[in-house]
């Protein structure tokens, strides 16, 4: 059989620890035997980020803008322990944060639903897609540790020199301070990405923030969404038979728990970070959550929602067997290959992506899975496979149909 040819390269962003090991296995077993894989490779592994003063992350984001589609492996976000472990020159920022800021995109995360893995929330019958605003708020903050008594002020100096000033707090002793921001342009892009994605996938869109307490900051989000909806999307939503509604974040959380699923939940940056972990774990496993960053200009970056699975990597380094779930990383590749196929008009590539996803799910439904899924499955007669054997089993399923 001839290998599938590609036209435009995918931007390939390699990563860290256990997911870096899976990355290699997925390429060798599931991709390279079938595709003349064309990628522009960027090594976002922490060592190489450190060597390049994190320039490689910026370069990979720029390449994504240029080519339009990227696939990314999970990467370490350094903390104090990683500074020592990797002898870092600096505590480099989260690569995902850097890439999101450059692409000004929105992250959509949806669980991969498979027979035999039932959500903990019994009434969730359909996937819940979380749209996370990928710019600003605490992810672009400035912070001060206040050493002692003094006055904190919020100051804005306009280009013409006009000054707006508010007292934040008069400190009597030590404390903490944080400055956060967002821009109307980014909130507008976020809103449009959500409305477009809702129309594409024919799902209702829910949005929640805390406008009753944050009367200017969160209220701005609410107003921008409503304006854009009324002006650009109301008619299209009505024609498609779908709904947009805004409510307080607490009310939204309460409603989500009672809902059936099958909608998009738009979240501010922090809410999306936290709630996507809750939704994914309730749907089964972090390892069954897909993630795609979509920019307002239509650039796509696909990845798994989980991290580098550090605990499994340390076992792997000690020569112990691991049973790490590669499904979300496989779906990152299939998502990216399908999109590349769609943009370049390569039907074989799109069919390949569909077929590999089906083979992955069929493998699990046949009772062959990694330990994380075996612990929660409702299927009887389960075989727990190690990291490598699970991927080999998917290949066997893929080649048998
Ligand atoms: P994690 O890598 O998501 O893993 C947390 C735990 O979840 C694991 O210890 C494992 O539980 C389970 N798990 C996650 N993915 C799994 C998979 N594919 N198969 C089986 N089990 C899985 O989060 P973390 O340990 O908090 O973070 C590790 C590193 O990842 C950190 O350096 C962090 O900065 C980074 N991170 C990167 C991204 C990203 O690049 N998108 C996202 C999040 C975190 P058990 O140990 O119980 O088996
Ligand atoms: Mg998170």
GROMACS .gro file of C-alpha atoms and ligand atoms in nm:
model
  450
    1UNK     CA    1   0.000   0.000   0.000
    2UNK     CA    2   0.129   0.345  -0.090
    3UNK     CA    3   0.180   0.587   0.193
    4UNK     CA    4  -0.048   0.889   0.206
    5UNK     CA    5   0.125   1.200   0.070
    6UNK     CA    6   0.102   1.538   0.236
    7UNK     CA    7   0.135   1.883   0.079
    8UNK     CA    8   0.179   2.138   0.359
    9UNK     CA    9   0.382   2.043   0.669
   10UNK     CA   10   0.218   2.013   1.007
   11UNK     CA   11   0.389   2.210   1.280
   12UNK     CA   12   0.506   1.942   1.522
   13UNK     CA   13   0.577   2.055   1.878
   14UNK     CA   14   0.749   1.782   2.078
   15UNK     CA   15   0.729   1.790   2.457
   16UNK     CA   16   0.834   1.632   2.785
   17UNK     CA   17   0.844   1.323   3.004
   18UNK     CA   18   0.596   1.037   2.953
   19UNK     CA   19   0.408   1.212   2.676
   20UNK     CA   20   0.736   1.254   2.485
   21UNK     CA   21   0.780   0.876   2.503
   22UNK     CA   22   0.421   0.820   2.382
   23UNK     CA   23   0.474   1.076   2.104
   24UNK     CA   24   0.755   0.868   1.957
   25UNK     CA   25   0.560   0.542   1.989
   26UNK     CA   26   0.252   0.692   1.820
   27UNK     CA   27   0.461   0.818   1.529
   28UNK     CA   28   0.644   0.489   1.484
   29UNK     CA   29   0.346   0.254   1.519
   30UNK     CA   30   0.047   0.451   1.398
   31UNK     CA   31   0.162   0.727   1.163
   32UNK     CA   32   0.492   0.665   0.983
   33UNK     CA   33   0.392   0.322   0.843
   34UNK     CA   34   0.092   0.479   0.669
   35UNK     CA   35   0.175   0.843   0.595
   36UNK     CA   36   0.467   1.019   0.428
   37UNK     CA   37   0.460   1.243   0.731
   38UNK     CA   38   0.559   1.598   0.653
   39UNK     CA   39   0.621   1.807   0.964
   40UNK     CA   40   0.821   2.110   1.064
   41UNK     CA   41   0.966   1.992   1.394
   42UNK     CA   42   1.009   2.210   1.702
   43UNK     CA   43   1.150   2.058   2.017
   44UNK     CA   44   0.960   2.216   2.306
   45UNK     CA   45   1.117   1.973   2.555
   46UNK     CA   46   1.228   2.175   2.858
   47UNK     CA   47   1.600   2.121   2.794
   48UNK     CA   48   1.577   2.268   2.448
   49UNK     CA   49   1.355   2.556   2.565
   50UNK     CA   50   1.623   2.634   2.819
   51UNK     CA   51   1.903   2.613   2.560
   52UNK     CA   52   1.718   2.851   2.326
   53UNK     CA   53   1.604   3.090   2.601
   54UNK     CA   54   1.250   2.978   2.511
   55UNK     CA   55   1.285   3.118   2.157
   56UNK     CA   56   1.182   2.778   2.019
   57UNK     CA   57   0.834   2.822   2.170
   58UNK     CA   58   0.789   3.158   2.002
   59UNK     CA   59   0.922   3.017   1.672
   60UNK     CA   60   0.678   2.725   1.686
   61UNK     CA   61   0.385   2.962   1.740
   62UNK     CA   62   0.498   3.178   1.447
   63UNK     CA   63   0.525   2.867   1.229
   64UNK     CA   64   0.170   2.773   1.332
   65UNK     CA   65   0.051   3.113   1.212
   66UNK     CA   66   0.235   3.055   0.885
   67UNK     CA   67   0.114   2.699   0.808
   68UNK     CA   68  -0.221   2.701   0.990
   69UNK     CA   69  -0.214   2.367   1.176
   70UNK     CA   70  -0.001   2.241   1.465
   71UNK     CA   71   0.005   1.935   1.686
   72UNK     CA   72   0.157   1.969   2.032
   73UNK     CA   73   0.284   1.725   2.292
   74UNK     CA   74   0.235   1.807   2.662
   75UNK     CA   75   0.516   2.016   2.809
   76UNK     CA   76   0.647   2.096   3.156
   77UNK     CA   77   0.559   2.434   3.300
   78UNK     CA   78   0.860   2.503   3.521
   79UNK     CA   79   0.827   2.559   3.894
   80UNK     CA   80   1.088   2.575   4.171
   81UNK     CA   81   1.144   2.197   4.170
   82UNK     CA   82   1.196   2.195   3.789
   83UNK     CA   83   1.450   2.479   3.817
   84UNK     CA   84   1.673   2.240   4.010
   85UNK     CA   85   1.585   1.925   3.821
   86UNK     CA   86   1.670   2.078   3.481
   87UNK     CA   87   1.925   2.340   3.594
   88UNK     CA   88   1.720   2.613   3.428
   89UNK     CA   89   1.856   2.958   3.352
   90UNK     CA   90   1.513   3.105   3.423
   91UNK     CA   91   1.168   2.990   3.528
   92UNK     CA   92   1.039   2.985   3.170
   93UNK     CA   93   0.671   3.059   3.123
   94UNK     CA   94   0.411   2.799   3.031
   95UNK     CA   95   0.456   2.721   2.658
   96UNK     CA   96   0.080   2.692   2.624
   97UNK     CA   97   0.043   3.040   2.770
   98UNK     CA   98   0.303   3.178   2.528
   99UNK     CA   99   0.145   3.010   2.225
  100UNK     CA  100  -0.208   3.116   2.322
  101UNK     CA  101  -0.096   3.475   2.366
  102UNK     CA  102   0.071   3.479   2.022
  103UNK     CA  103  -0.227   3.318   1.846
  104UNK     CA  104  -0.492   3.506   2.055
  105UNK     CA  105  -0.699   3.193   2.034
  106UNK     CA  106  -0.976   3.013   2.216
  107UNK     CA  107  -0.927   2.661   2.351
  108UNK     CA  108  -1.210   2.411   2.297
  109UNK     CA  109  -1.195   2.094   2.506
  110UNK     CA  110  -1.430   1.802   2.464
  111UNK     CA  111  -1.428   1.455   2.619
  112UNK     CA  112  -1.377   1.152   2.396
  113UNK     CA  113  -1.686   0.944   2.462
  114UNK     CA  114  -1.650   0.568   2.441
  115UNK     CA  115  -1.879   0.277   2.532
  116UNK     CA  116  -1.792   0.131   2.869
  117UNK     CA  117  -1.671   0.455   3.028
  118UNK     CA  118  -1.975   0.621   3.184
  119UNK     CA  119  -1.957   0.977   3.325
  120UNK     CA  120  -1.977   1.010   3.706
  121UNK     CA  121  -2.255   1.263   3.662
  122UNK     CA  122  -2.532   1.023   3.560
  123UNK     CA  123  -2.740   1.279   3.372
  124UNK     CA  124  -2.451   1.378   3.140
  125UNK     CA  125  -2.551   1.189   2.828
  126UNK     CA  126  -2.357   1.394   2.574
  127UNK     CA  127  -2.013   1.558   2.581
  128UNK     CA  128  -1.976   1.903   2.734
  129UNK     CA  129  -1.733   2.117   2.535
  130UNK     CA  130  -1.548   2.379   2.735
  131UNK     CA  131  -1.436   2.692   2.552
  132UNK     CA  132  -1.159   2.858   2.747
  133UNK     CA  133  -1.068   3.219   2.680
  134UNK     CA  134  -0.698   3.186   2.620
  135UNK     CA  135  -0.578   3.538   2.691
  136UNK     CA  136  -0.519   3.757   2.991
  137UNK     CA  137  -0.661   3.770   3.345
  138UNK     CA  138  -0.431   3.603   3.601
  139UNK     CA  139  -0.227   3.437   3.321
  140UNK     CA  140  -0.090   3.781   3.228
  141UNK     CA  141  -0.083   3.926   3.577
  142UNK     CA  142   0.168   4.137   3.764
  143UNK     CA  143   0.199   4.075   4.133
  144UNK     CA  144   0.356   4.248   4.429
  145UNK     CA  145   0.421   4.099   4.769
  146UNK     CA  146   0.348   4.396   4.991
  147UNK     CA  147   0.616   4.413   5.262
  148UNK     CA  148   0.429   4.634   5.508
  149UNK     CA  149   0.199   4.932   5.560
  150UNK     CA  150   0.131   5.160   5.263
  151UNK     CA  151  -0.123   5.255   4.997
  152UNK     CA  152  -0.191   5.057   4.680
  153UNK     CA  153  -0.337   5.241   4.381
  154UNK     CA  154  -0.461   5.143   4.037
  155UNK     CA  155  -0.336   5.399   3.785
  156UNK     CA  156  -0.411   5.428   3.414
  157UNK     CA  157  -0.227   5.689   3.209
  158UNK     CA  158  -0.388   5.751   2.870
  159UNK     CA  159  -0.175   5.833   2.564
  160UNK     CA  160  -0.274   6.199   2.600
  161UNK     CA  161  -0.149   6.196   2.959
  162UNK     CA  162  -0.490   6.188   3.129
  163UNK     CA  163  -0.471   5.991   3.452
  164UNK     CA  164  -0.740   5.772   3.610
  165UNK     CA  165  -0.667   5.659   3.963
  166UNK     CA  166  -0.839   5.433   4.217
  167UNK     CA  167  -0.726   5.335   4.563
  168UNK     CA  168  -0.708   4.957   4.587
  169UNK     CA  169  -0.632   4.929   4.955
  170UNK     CA  170  -0.458   5.107   5.240
  171UNK     CA  171  -0.241   4.837   5.395
  172UNK     CA  172  -0.180   4.837   5.770
  173UNK     CA  173   0.068   4.553   5.736
  174UNK     CA  174   0.208   4.301   5.490
  175UNK     CA  175  -0.013   4.160   5.213
  176UNK     CA  176  -0.040   4.084   4.845
  177UNK     CA  177  -0.142   4.268   4.528
  178UNK     CA  178  -0.230   4.158   4.177
  179UNK     CA  179  -0.294   4.351   3.857
  180UNK     CA  180  -0.483   4.179   3.577
  181UNK     CA  181  -0.612   4.295   3.242
  182UNK     CA  182  -0.797   4.193   2.932
  183UNK     CA  183  -0.872   4.368   2.604
  184UNK     CA  184  -1.201   4.427   2.426
  185UNK     CA  185  -1.036   4.294   2.109
  186UNK     CA  186  -0.945   3.962   2.270
  187UNK     CA  187  -1.284   3.925   2.440
  188UNK     CA  188  -1.447   3.995   2.104
  189UNK     CA  189  -1.234   3.728   1.932
  190UNK     CA  190  -1.325   3.486   2.211
  191UNK     CA  191  -1.696   3.560   2.168
  192UNK     CA  192  -1.681   3.517   1.788
  193UNK     CA  193  -1.483   3.192   1.817
  194UNK     CA  194  -1.751   3.058   2.055
  195UNK     CA  195  -2.044   3.170   1.840
  196UNK     CA  196  -1.883   3.024   1.526
  197UNK     CA  197  -1.799   2.696   1.696
  198UNK     CA  198  -2.155   2.670   1.833
  199UNK     CA  199  -2.291   2.716   1.480
  200UNK     CA  200  -2.038   2.466   1.334
  201UNK     CA  201  -2.126   2.198   1.586
  202UNK     CA  202  -2.497   2.295   1.625
  203UNK     CA  203  -2.476   2.318   2.002
  204UNK     CA  204  -2.613   2.575   2.248
  205UNK     CA  205  -2.364   2.819   2.398
  206UNK     CA  206  -2.363   2.900   2.769
  207UNK     CA  207  -2.148   3.173   2.921
  208UNK     CA  208  -2.102   3.267   3.285
  209UNK     CA  209  -1.900   3.533   3.471
  210UNK     CA  210  -1.925   3.726   3.798
  211UNK     CA  211  -2.066   4.057   3.676
  212UNK     CA  212  -2.259   4.125   3.998
  213UNK     CA  213  -1.934   4.154   4.196
  214UNK     CA  214  -1.698   4.262   3.918
  215UNK     CA  215  -1.914   4.542   3.786
  216UNK     CA  216  -1.665   4.668   3.528
  217UNK     CA  217  -1.427   4.380   3.455
  218UNK     CA  218  -1.661   4.082   3.428
  219UNK     CA  219  -1.945   4.305   3.313
  220UNK     CA  220  -1.737   4.398   3.009
  221UNK     CA  221  -1.726   4.029   2.908
  222UNK     CA  222  -2.104   4.001   2.943
  223UNK     CA  223  -2.170   4.318   2.741
  224UNK     CA  224  -1.929   4.233   2.458
  225UNK     CA  225  -2.078   3.886   2.417
  226UNK     CA  226  -2.431   4.029   2.411
  227UNK     CA  227  -2.347   4.306   2.159
  228UNK     CA  228  -2.174   4.069   1.919
  229UNK     CA  229  -2.452   3.815   1.956
  230UNK     CA  230  -2.729   4.067   1.889
  231UNK     CA  231  -2.550   4.226   1.594
  232UNK     CA  232  -2.391   3.928   1.418
  233UNK     CA  233  -2.527   3.596   1.539
  234UNK     CA  234  -2.886   3.620   1.669
  235UNK     CA  235  -3.046   3.542   1.333
  236UNK     CA  236  -2.802   3.261   1.256
  237UNK     CA  237  -2.861   3.101   1.595
  238UNK     CA  238  -3.237   3.119   1.550
  239UNK     CA  239  -3.211   2.968   1.204
  240UNK     CA  240  -2.994   2.685   1.339
  241UNK     CA  241  -3.234   2.627   1.630
  242UNK     CA  242  -2.965   2.684   1.893
  243UNK     CA  243  -2.948   2.918   2.188
  244UNK     CA  244  -2.703   3.156   2.354
  245UNK     CA  245  -2.752   3.253   2.713
  246UNK     CA  246  -2.557   3.432   2.982
  247UNK     CA  247  -2.593   3.379   3.354
  248UNK     CA  248  -2.389   3.425   3.671
  249UNK     CA  249  -2.104   3.174   3.690
  250UNK     CA  250  -2.250   3.016   4.007
  251UNK     CA  251  -2.585   2.965   3.836
  252UNK     CA  252  -2.413   2.817   3.531
  253UNK     CA  253  -2.216   2.571   3.746
  254UNK     CA  254  -2.538   2.461   3.917
  255UNK     CA  255  -2.717   2.418   3.583
  256UNK     CA  256  -2.426   2.224   3.430
  257UNK     CA  257  -2.450   1.963   3.703
  258UNK     CA  258  -2.818   1.907   3.624
  259UNK     CA  259  -2.788   1.921   3.245
  260UNK     CA  260  -2.776   1.644   2.985
  261UNK     CA  261  -2.467   1.777   2.807
  262UNK     CA  262  -2.437   1.846   2.436
  263UNK     CA  263  -2.355   2.218   2.471
  264UNK     CA  264  -2.056   2.451   2.473
  265UNK     CA  265  -1.968   2.619   2.800
  266UNK     CA  266  -1.772   2.938   2.741
  267UNK     CA  267  -1.543   3.017   3.034
  268UNK     CA  268  -1.312   3.299   3.127
  269UNK     CA  269  -0.947   3.192   3.132
  270UNK     CA  270  -0.923   3.070   3.493
  271UNK     CA  271  -1.272   2.915   3.500
  272UNK     CA  272  -1.185   2.722   3.184
  273UNK     CA  273  -0.857   2.599   3.331
  274UNK     CA  274  -1.030   2.464   3.642
  275UNK     CA  275  -1.364   2.352   3.500
  276UNK     CA  276  -1.210   2.160   3.212
  277UNK     CA  277  -1.026   1.941   3.463
  278UNK     CA  278  -1.350   1.884   3.653
  279UNK     CA  279  -1.550   1.803   3.340
  280UNK     CA  280  -1.282   1.574   3.198
  281UNK     CA  281  -1.235   1.376   3.518
  282UNK     CA  282  -1.614   1.343   3.557
  283UNK     CA  283  -1.635   1.211   3.201
  284UNK     CA  284  -1.385   0.941   3.285
  285UNK     CA  285  -1.024   1.039   3.260
  286UNK     CA  286  -0.804   1.338   3.190
  287UNK     CA  287  -0.646   1.114   2.931
  288UNK     CA  288  -0.973   1.113   2.732
  289UNK     CA  289  -0.996   1.487   2.676
  290UNK     CA  290  -0.912   1.660   2.348
  291UNK     CA  291  -0.805   2.018   2.320
  292UNK     CA  292  -0.783   2.253   2.025
  293UNK     CA  293  -0.674   2.615   2.021
  294UNK     CA  294  -0.853   2.809   1.747
  295UNK     CA  295  -0.741   3.160   1.655
  296UNK     CA  296  -0.981   3.421   1.515
  297UNK     CA  297  -0.790   3.394   1.185
  298UNK     CA  298  -0.865   3.021   1.164
  299UNK     CA  299  -0.534   2.872   1.284
  300UNK     CA  300  -0.555   2.543   1.476
  301UNK     CA  301  -0.329   2.387   1.738
  302UNK     CA  302  -0.427   2.038   1.860
  303UNK     CA  303  -0.312   1.873   2.181
  304UNK     CA  304  -0.410   1.646   2.468
  305UNK     CA  305  -0.563   1.821   2.767
  306UNK     CA  306  -0.349   1.636   3.022
  307UNK     CA  307   0.007   1.706   3.132
  308UNK     CA  308   0.331   1.516   3.089
  309UNK     CA  309   0.227   1.240   3.334
  310UNK     CA  310   0.540   1.288   3.545
  311UNK     CA  311   0.471   1.006   3.794
  312UNK     CA  312   0.457   0.748   3.513
  313UNK     CA  313   0.775   0.889   3.357
  314UNK     CA  314   0.972   0.840   3.677
  315UNK     CA  315   0.854   0.479   3.684
  316UNK     CA  316   0.957   0.444   3.319
  317UNK     CA  317   1.303   0.583   3.402
  318UNK     CA  318   1.341   0.322   3.676
  319UNK     CA  319   1.271   0.055   3.417
  320UNK     CA  320   0.926  -0.022   3.556
  321UNK     CA  321   0.631  -0.092   3.329
  322UNK     CA  322   0.384   0.191   3.270
  323UNK     CA  323   0.026   0.187   3.151
  324UNK     CA  324  -0.017   0.542   3.026
  325UNK     CA  325  -0.319   0.628   2.815
  326UNK     CA  326  -0.224   0.767   2.473
  327UNK     CA  327  -0.579   0.829   2.344
  328UNK     CA  328  -0.586   1.209   2.379
  329UNK     CA  329  -0.242   1.238   2.219
  330UNK     CA  330  -0.353   1.012   1.932
  331UNK     CA  331  -0.663   1.231   1.887
  332UNK     CA  332  -0.441   1.541   1.883
  333UNK     CA  333  -0.260   1.390   1.583
  334UNK     CA  334  -0.582   1.278   1.411
  335UNK     CA  335  -0.741   1.619   1.468
  336UNK     CA  336  -0.441   1.794   1.316
  337UNK     CA  337  -0.409   1.551   1.023
  338UNK     CA  338  -0.782   1.576   0.948
  339UNK     CA  339  -0.768   1.956   0.949
  340UNK     CA  340  -0.454   1.951   0.728
  341UNK     CA  341  -0.635   1.714   0.492
  342UNK     CA  342  -0.940   1.941   0.488
  343UNK     CA  343  -0.733   2.253   0.412
  344UNK     CA  344  -0.520   2.083   0.145
  345UNK     CA  345  -0.803   1.875  -0.004
  346UNK     CA  346  -0.637   1.540   0.078
  347UNK     CA  347  -0.927   1.299   0.135
  348UNK     CA  348  -0.705   1.002   0.221
  349UNK     CA  349  -0.561   1.198   0.512
  350UNK     CA  350  -0.908   1.279   0.647
  351UNK     CA  351  -1.017   0.917   0.606
  352UNK     CA  352  -0.700   0.800   0.777
  353UNK     CA  353  -0.778   1.023   1.077
  354UNK     CA  354  -1.136   0.890   1.100
  355UNK     CA  355  -1.019   0.531   1.071
  356UNK     CA  356  -0.747   0.568   1.335
  357UNK     CA  357  -0.994   0.725   1.580
  358UNK     CA  358  -1.242   0.442   1.519
  359UNK     CA  359  -0.970   0.182   1.569
  360UNK     CA  360  -0.866   0.349   1.895
  361UNK     CA  361  -1.221   0.344   2.032
  362UNK     CA  362  -1.289  -0.008   1.901
  363UNK     CA  363  -0.979  -0.132   2.085
  364UNK     CA  364  -1.112   0.004   2.415
  365UNK     CA  365  -1.464  -0.124   2.345
  366UNK     CA  366  -1.312  -0.469   2.287
  367UNK     CA  367  -1.188  -0.455   2.646
  368UNK     CA  368  -0.823  -0.374   2.571
  369UNK     CA  369  -0.720  -0.060   2.755
  370UNK     CA  370  -0.475   0.113   2.985
  371UNK     CA  371  -0.500   0.100   3.363
  372UNK     CA  372  -0.670   0.438   3.412
  373UNK     CA  373  -0.965   0.320   3.202
  374UNK     CA  374  -0.968  -0.036   3.340
  375UNK     CA  375  -1.025   0.115   3.687
  376UNK     CA  376  -1.345   0.290   3.578
  377UNK     CA  377  -1.489   0.083   3.296
  378UNK     CA  378  -1.829  -0.083   3.316
  379UNK     CA  379  -1.711  -0.351   3.068
  380UNK     CA  380  -1.637  -0.702   3.190
  381UNK     CA  381  -1.347  -0.912   3.063
  382UNK     CA  382  -1.087  -0.636   3.049
  383UNK     CA  383  -0.721  -0.675   2.952
  384UNK     CA  384  -0.492  -0.408   3.099
  385UNK     CA  385  -0.214  -0.324   2.857
  386UNK     CA  386   0.111  -0.137   2.909
  387UNK     CA  387   0.179   0.191   2.726
  388UNK     CA  388   0.347   0.032   2.425
  389UNK     CA  389   0.120  -0.271   2.392
  390UNK     CA  390  -0.192  -0.054   2.392
  391UNK     CA  391  -0.058   0.140   2.092
  392UNK     CA  392   0.041  -0.185   1.917
  393UNK     CA  393  -0.310  -0.323   1.981
  394UNK     CA  394  -0.461  -0.013   1.819
  395UNK     CA  395  -0.240  -0.076   1.517
  396UNK     CA  396  -0.364  -0.434   1.501
  397UNK     CA  397  -0.725  -0.315   1.512
  398UNK     CA  398  -0.649  -0.048   1.250
  399UNK     CA  399  -0.493  -0.300   1.012
  400UNK     CA  400  -0.767  -0.558   1.059
  401UNK     CA  401  -1.048  -0.344   0.914
  402LIG     P1  402  -0.075   1.525   3.449
  402LIG     O1  403   0.046   1.504   3.371
  402LIG     O2  404  -0.198   1.555   3.372
  402LIG     O3  405  -0.099   1.395   3.538
  402LIG     C1  406  -0.172   1.393   3.659
  402LIG     C2  407  -0.219   1.253   3.690
  402LIG     O4  408  -0.334   1.223   3.609
  402LIG     C3  409  -0.118   1.145   3.657
  402LIG     O5  410  -0.028   1.125   3.762
  402LIG     C4  411  -0.208   1.026   3.629
  402LIG     O6  412  -0.261   0.971   3.750
  402LIG     C5  413  -0.326   1.092   3.559
  402LIG     N1  414  -0.306   1.099   3.413
  402LIG     C6  415  -0.293   1.212   3.336
  402LIG     N2  416  -0.279   1.180   3.208
  402LIG     C7  417  -0.280   1.046   3.201
  402LIG     C8  418  -0.267   0.953   3.095
  402LIG     N3  419  -0.249   0.996   2.968
  402LIG     N4  420  -0.273   0.821   3.122
  402LIG     C9  421  -0.292   0.780   3.248
  402LIG     N5  422  -0.304   0.861   3.353
  402LIG    C10  423  -0.298   0.994   3.331
  402LIG     O7  424  -0.057   1.645   3.552
  402LIG     P2  425   0.064   1.676   3.654
  402LIG     O8  426   0.130   1.551   3.701
  402LIG     O9  427   0.003   1.769   3.750
  402LIG    O10  428   0.166   1.757   3.569
  402LIG    C11  429   0.285   1.703   3.513
  402LIG    C12  430   0.350   1.808   3.426
  402LIG    O11  431   0.265   1.837   3.316
  402LIG    C13  432   0.376   1.939   3.498
  402LIG    O12  433   0.511   1.977   3.480
  402LIG    C14  434   0.283   2.038   3.432
  402LIG    O13  435   0.343   2.165   3.421
  402LIG    C15  436   0.261   1.977   3.297
  402LIG     N6  437   0.130   2.009   3.232
  402LIG    C16  438   0.132   2.036   3.099
  402LIG    C17  439   0.016   2.059   3.029
  402LIG    C18  440   0.022   2.085   2.881
  402LIG    O14  441   0.128   2.089   2.824
  402LIG     N7  442  -0.090   2.101   2.816
  402LIG    C19  443  -0.107   2.051   3.096
  402LIG    C20  444  -0.107   2.020   3.233
  402LIG    C21  445   0.012   1.999   3.300
  402LIG     P3  446  -0.189   0.850   3.830
  402LIG    O15  447  -0.054   0.899   3.867
  402LIG    O16  448  -0.281   0.832   3.946
  402LIG    O17  449  -0.184   0.731   3.740
  403LIG    MG1  450  -0.567   2.301   3.439
   0.00000   0.00000   0.00000
